[in-house]
């Protein structure tokens, strides 16, 4: 193993960075944000140049995969140029993005041309009224058109992300799966995580991956799969539909921390060592204090990784355990 490879204190190799390029978003999804959000003042958000510098540092230290997320990454001005700069970094294996899809009609092709290899697109409902209720501001048709645009733009894979909630979209799971299967897309069903006070008790709508799987099994024959994307999802395949993989992200019932290979960076340059813990390090302060030399950043980075927690502590009905919202986290 190269001596530049980032390692944490438990011997886990860190080769995946998820970076939030903005905390802002054109949606206000009920599981992610409160209705009335205050966003970061612009000067507190890293500039694109600062982001580029930090990503280059991570990649030089053996990080192989970068996911750009947010907030909504496509509302950040200059996002395509940032993608081009990152995808050109020597040593990077793949640049990928998570988006709500609202602007993909405009951005799908430029993103693919800028070197983004795969997209995760959030889609929680196929009913326009429900979609609006869940996202509070979103237009379903715009997202569906965006998915169509992405399907022809040249990405290696596209995956749909569904946060499943009882009383809101659990009954749509089979329809969403049909939609994914008919287009040969992957789909991941996610258990809602308790990040930020979204103004309601999450326990009421919580739905386990077990229940989702049972529901799907009534319609499709599922085959367990040993596939692993290096992430927290467990995968199954659908008999007769080899194109589609179904993933389940179950932070409550499936503890995936032992093999965690990732860290997150918020839009203000806080390095989060664990999604479900508050430990963080202020990279922005270092970047601004040392505009031309990377050595102090690297030293601080290596030191802080030694404190990466062994695991998260989510519980199903514990509600808010983490005060930061998902949009500020870089989910
Ligand atoms: N705006 C983009 C989007 O929605 O895809 C990217 C950012 S969003 C925070 C990333 C992913 O986190 C989305 O798939 C969203 O559904 C998921 N997410 C947000 N809040 C969540 C929560 N409390 N629990 C589980 N997943 C959540
Ligand atoms: Fe925006 Fe994504 Fe959060 Fe929804 S999940 S509010 S689209 S950042």
XYZ file of C-alpha atoms and ligand atoms in Angstrom:
366
model
C 0.000 0.000 0.000
C 1.302 3.444 -0.910
C 2.488 5.586 2.010
C 0.264 8.393 0.723
C -2.870 6.310 1.264
C -5.259 7.846 3.812
C -6.055 5.510 6.706
C -8.136 5.977 9.820
C -7.271 4.972 13.363
C -9.004 1.587 12.954
C -7.051 0.647 9.844
C -9.896 1.463 7.438
C -8.646 2.782 4.129
C -10.331 6.045 3.121
C -10.696 6.223 -0.643
C -14.130 7.802 -1.095
C -15.039 11.457 -0.566
C -18.589 12.807 -0.734
C -18.512 16.547 -1.155
C -21.457 18.871 -0.747
C -20.996 21.723 -3.214
C -23.850 23.793 -1.755
C -26.345 23.572 1.092
C -28.970 25.282 -1.088
C -31.686 23.496 -3.002
C -34.733 24.177 -5.166
C -36.688 21.487 -3.227
C -37.556 21.246 0.481
C -38.035 17.485 0.903
C -39.877 16.668 4.130
C -37.236 14.191 5.339
C -34.307 16.466 4.533
C -35.248 20.035 5.414
C -37.592 22.070 7.545
C -40.110 24.149 5.567
C -38.383 27.370 6.475
C -34.633 26.962 6.056
C -31.817 29.408 6.580
C -28.903 28.746 4.262
C -25.248 29.572 4.766
C -24.046 33.087 3.923
C -22.070 32.855 0.675
C -18.703 33.811 2.169
C -18.949 30.799 4.482
C -19.269 28.420 1.550
C -16.059 27.197 -0.068
C -15.303 28.779 -3.423
C -15.035 26.449 -6.423
C -11.265 27.005 -6.397
C -11.078 25.989 -2.728
C -13.148 22.890 -3.440
C -10.927 22.007 -6.363
C -7.796 22.396 -4.251
C -9.153 20.196 -1.477
C -10.365 17.503 -3.841
C -6.967 17.457 -5.555
C -5.349 16.959 -2.163
C -7.621 14.018 -1.362
C -7.026 12.421 -4.751
C -3.265 12.826 -4.372
C -3.678 10.878 -1.116
C -5.294 7.915 -2.807
C -8.983 8.870 -2.864
C -10.392 7.085 -5.909
C -14.017 8.110 -5.937
C -15.655 11.508 -5.494
C -19.393 12.035 -5.182
C -20.681 15.592 -5.612
C -23.875 16.217 -3.728
C -25.598 18.910 -1.677
C -28.097 20.493 -1.236
C -28.730 20.309 -4.909
C -25.387 20.295 -6.747
C -26.952 21.602 -9.963
C -27.957 24.915 -8.349
C -24.276 25.739 -7.757
C -23.046 28.063 -10.495
C -19.936 26.687 -12.227
C -20.744 23.072 -11.381
C -19.922 21.745 -14.866
C -16.502 23.421 -14.830
C -15.853 21.981 -11.367
C -16.739 18.517 -12.684
C -14.341 18.903 -15.625
C -11.511 19.949 -13.312
C -12.110 17.088 -10.880
C -12.552 14.363 -13.481
C -9.197 15.331 -15.011
C -7.289 14.637 -11.770
C -4.759 11.841 -12.287
C -5.514 8.818 -10.127
C -9.236 9.442 -9.741
C -11.261 6.369 -10.745
C -14.686 7.958 -10.878
C -16.580 11.157 -10.385
C -20.283 10.646 -9.652
C -23.162 12.864 -8.556
C -26.393 12.733 -6.565
C -29.096 15.095 -7.824
C -32.819 15.710 -7.473
C -33.043 15.702 -11.275
C -34.928 18.985 -11.594
C -32.319 20.498 -13.927
C -31.113 17.465 -15.805
C -32.800 18.438 -19.050
C -30.256 21.249 -19.199
C -27.321 19.584 -17.445
C -27.337 15.852 -18.261
C -25.216 16.038 -21.396
C -22.756 18.710 -20.163
C -22.215 16.658 -16.997
C -21.543 13.472 -18.932
C -19.152 15.389 -21.193
C -17.449 16.846 -18.115
C -16.579 13.330 -16.965
C -19.359 12.483 -14.503
C -19.634 8.707 -14.859
C -22.776 7.830 -12.927
C -25.790 9.643 -11.506
C -28.014 8.948 -8.523
C -31.358 10.668 -9.015
C -33.864 11.031 -6.186
C -37.429 10.025 -7.026
C -39.857 9.371 -4.169
C -43.175 9.305 -6.022
C -44.664 8.982 -9.499
C -47.774 10.881 -8.516
C -47.452 14.630 -9.207
C -49.518 15.690 -6.187
C -47.652 13.447 -3.792
C -44.357 14.412 -5.352
C -45.180 18.027 -4.603
C -46.182 17.157 -1.045
C -42.949 15.295 -0.367
C -40.613 17.804 -2.034
C -42.812 20.798 -1.108
C -41.750 22.659 -4.299
C -40.861 20.019 -6.910
C -42.553 19.378 -10.269
C -42.620 15.663 -11.053
C -42.703 16.091 -14.840
C -39.530 18.186 -14.781
C -37.725 15.371 -12.955
C -39.112 12.648 -15.250
C -37.966 14.668 -18.274
C -34.589 15.034 -16.545
C -34.322 11.267 -16.067
C -35.137 10.744 -19.760
C -32.424 13.252 -20.674
C -29.932 11.460 -18.412
C -30.794 8.093 -19.985
C -29.561 9.293 -23.383
C -26.630 11.435 -22.209
C -24.036 8.666 -21.978
C -23.709 7.901 -18.244
C -22.393 4.447 -17.364
C -25.203 3.872 -14.873
C -28.154 5.699 -13.404
C -29.667 4.829 -10.059
C -32.882 6.085 -8.515
C -32.924 6.873 -4.785
C -36.191 6.463 -2.887
C -36.612 7.383 0.785
C -39.481 5.135 1.844
C -42.012 6.521 4.341
C -45.166 4.933 5.682
C -48.296 6.880 4.824
C -46.441 8.842 2.138
C -44.954 6.585 -0.516
C -44.630 3.003 0.784
C -47.494 1.940 -1.506
C -45.568 3.337 -4.490
C -42.605 1.010 -4.041
C -43.846 -1.541 -6.633
C -44.671 1.234 -9.157
C -41.277 2.880 -8.676
C -39.597 -0.480 -9.172
C -41.616 -1.075 -12.370
C -40.462 2.338 -13.601
C -36.804 1.468 -12.902
C -37.094 -1.994 -14.468
C -38.763 -0.623 -17.605
C -35.794 1.702 -18.156
C -33.052 -0.677 -17.004
C -32.115 1.599 -14.116
C -30.886 0.609 -10.662
C -32.989 1.619 -7.687
C -32.170 1.965 -3.999
C -34.692 2.103 -1.206
C -33.441 4.106 1.761
C -34.536 4.081 5.397
C -35.108 7.608 6.660
C -32.286 8.818 8.885
C -32.685 11.168 11.852
C -30.671 14.152 10.641
C -31.890 17.585 11.712
C -35.207 18.647 13.240
C -37.631 18.543 10.298
C -40.613 19.507 12.439
C -42.230 16.074 12.874
C -41.541 12.767 14.535
C -39.752 10.487 12.093
C -40.748 7.344 13.997
C -44.342 7.635 12.663
C -43.307 7.243 9.035
C -40.257 5.043 9.489
C -40.284 2.011 7.220
C -37.656 -0.716 7.434
C -35.935 -2.186 4.399
C -37.321 -5.544 5.521
C -40.878 -4.322 4.939
C -39.948 -2.856 1.563
C -38.352 -6.110 0.495
C -41.428 -8.103 1.557
C -43.631 -5.814 -0.509
C -41.427 -6.165 -3.590
C -41.272 -9.950 -3.198
C -45.022 -10.114 -3.763
C -44.464 -8.883 -7.322
C -40.954 -9.910 -8.333
C -38.733 -12.901 -7.611
C -35.648 -11.536 -5.914
C -32.218 -13.133 -5.937
C -29.634 -12.205 -3.315
C -26.509 -10.708 -4.740
C -23.045 -10.530 -3.266
C -22.386 -7.311 -5.173
C -20.945 -4.440 -3.273
C -20.413 -0.893 -4.466
C -18.078 -0.198 -1.553
C -21.035 1.520 0.095
C -23.679 0.759 2.687
C -26.270 -0.679 0.287
C -27.089 -4.397 0.098
C -28.180 -5.505 -3.349
C -30.608 -7.976 -4.852
C -31.336 -8.799 -8.484
C -34.739 -9.207 -10.078
C -35.349 -12.479 -11.899
C -35.857 -11.845 -15.602
C -34.505 -8.278 -15.442
C -30.719 -8.501 -15.388
C -30.283 -4.764 -15.998
C -31.754 -3.637 -12.685
C -30.131 -3.945 -9.285
C -32.200 -3.175 -6.204
C -30.324 -1.717 -3.257
C -31.398 -1.292 0.335
C -29.778 1.257 2.610
C -30.675 0.322 6.140
C -28.622 2.308 8.610
C -30.860 1.171 11.454
C -31.002 -2.535 10.811
C -27.743 -3.100 8.975
C -24.594 -1.758 10.489
C -22.133 -1.210 7.668
C -19.584 0.775 9.646
C -16.864 -1.865 9.929
C -15.956 -1.468 6.276
C -16.631 2.275 5.989
C -14.242 3.784 3.451
C -15.650 7.303 3.221
C -15.605 10.788 4.633
C -17.819 13.762 3.815
C -17.056 17.398 3.267
C -19.731 20.009 3.816
C -20.148 23.070 1.597
C -18.435 25.163 4.253
C -15.453 22.845 4.298
C -16.162 20.837 7.425
C -14.762 17.353 7.132
C -17.312 14.957 8.638
C -15.795 11.701 9.667
C -19.126 9.876 10.102
C -22.650 10.544 8.813
C -24.138 9.695 12.201
C -21.697 11.460 14.528
C -20.824 15.108 14.990
C -17.001 14.807 14.861
C -15.615 17.183 12.264
C -12.597 19.209 11.242
C -12.534 22.723 9.792
C -10.748 22.419 6.445
C -11.918 25.859 5.318
C -9.943 27.585 8.066
C -6.820 25.695 7.008
C -7.305 26.321 3.299
C -7.713 30.032 3.904
C -4.828 30.232 6.395
C -2.472 28.359 4.050
C -3.339 29.508 0.515
C -0.198 28.149 -1.133
C 1.106 25.230 0.910
C -0.650 21.906 1.355
C 1.579 20.380 4.047
C -0.346 21.780 7.060
C -3.649 20.638 5.517
C -2.346 17.179 4.972
C -1.002 16.872 8.471
C -4.328 18.000 9.975
C -6.237 15.663 7.678
C -4.207 12.611 8.645
C -4.497 13.479 12.318
C -8.251 13.982 12.216
C -8.797 10.671 10.405
C -7.346 8.958 13.456
C -10.512 10.074 15.253
C -13.000 8.640 12.737
C -15.678 6.978 14.907
C -16.041 3.201 14.865
C -19.759 3.443 14.051
C -22.905 5.598 13.983
C -25.564 5.345 16.697
C -28.854 5.704 14.813
C -31.951 4.195 16.402
C -35.385 3.851 14.798
C -37.487 6.015 17.089
C -34.791 8.126 18.663
C -35.642 11.017 16.337
C -33.125 13.850 16.244
C -29.743 12.608 17.278
C -27.783 14.715 14.844
C -28.566 18.409 14.712
C -27.278 19.053 11.208
C -29.675 18.555 8.307
C -28.999 16.141 5.455
C -28.597 19.028 2.992
C -25.799 20.377 5.164
C -24.264 16.939 5.450
C -23.749 15.888 1.867
C -25.915 12.769 1.816
N -30.389 17.122 -3.737
C -29.830 15.888 -4.165
C -30.864 14.763 -4.082
O -31.891 14.948 -3.443
O -30.604 13.713 -4.660
C -28.578 15.502 -3.417
C -28.546 15.745 -1.926
S -29.656 14.740 -0.971
C -29.281 15.285 0.663
C -28.891 13.154 -1.136
C -29.753 11.974 -0.802
O -30.051 11.994 0.577
C -31.088 11.950 -1.520
O -31.244 10.726 -2.191
C -32.105 12.079 -0.426
O -33.254 11.352 -0.728
C -31.365 11.514 0.759
N -31.833 12.010 2.053
C -32.042 13.286 2.443
N -32.442 13.338 3.735
C -32.498 12.055 4.181
C -32.831 11.450 5.423
N -33.183 12.170 6.462
N -32.765 10.104 5.511
C -32.378 9.354 4.439
N -32.046 9.860 3.243
C -32.112 11.205 3.104
Fe -32.959 19.131 -1.736
Fe -32.007 16.718 -2.042
Fe -32.604 17.609 0.396
Fe -34.557 17.090 -1.304
S -33.105 15.617 -0.475
S -34.364 18.949 -0.055
S -33.669 17.631 -3.221
S -31.045 18.377 -0.904
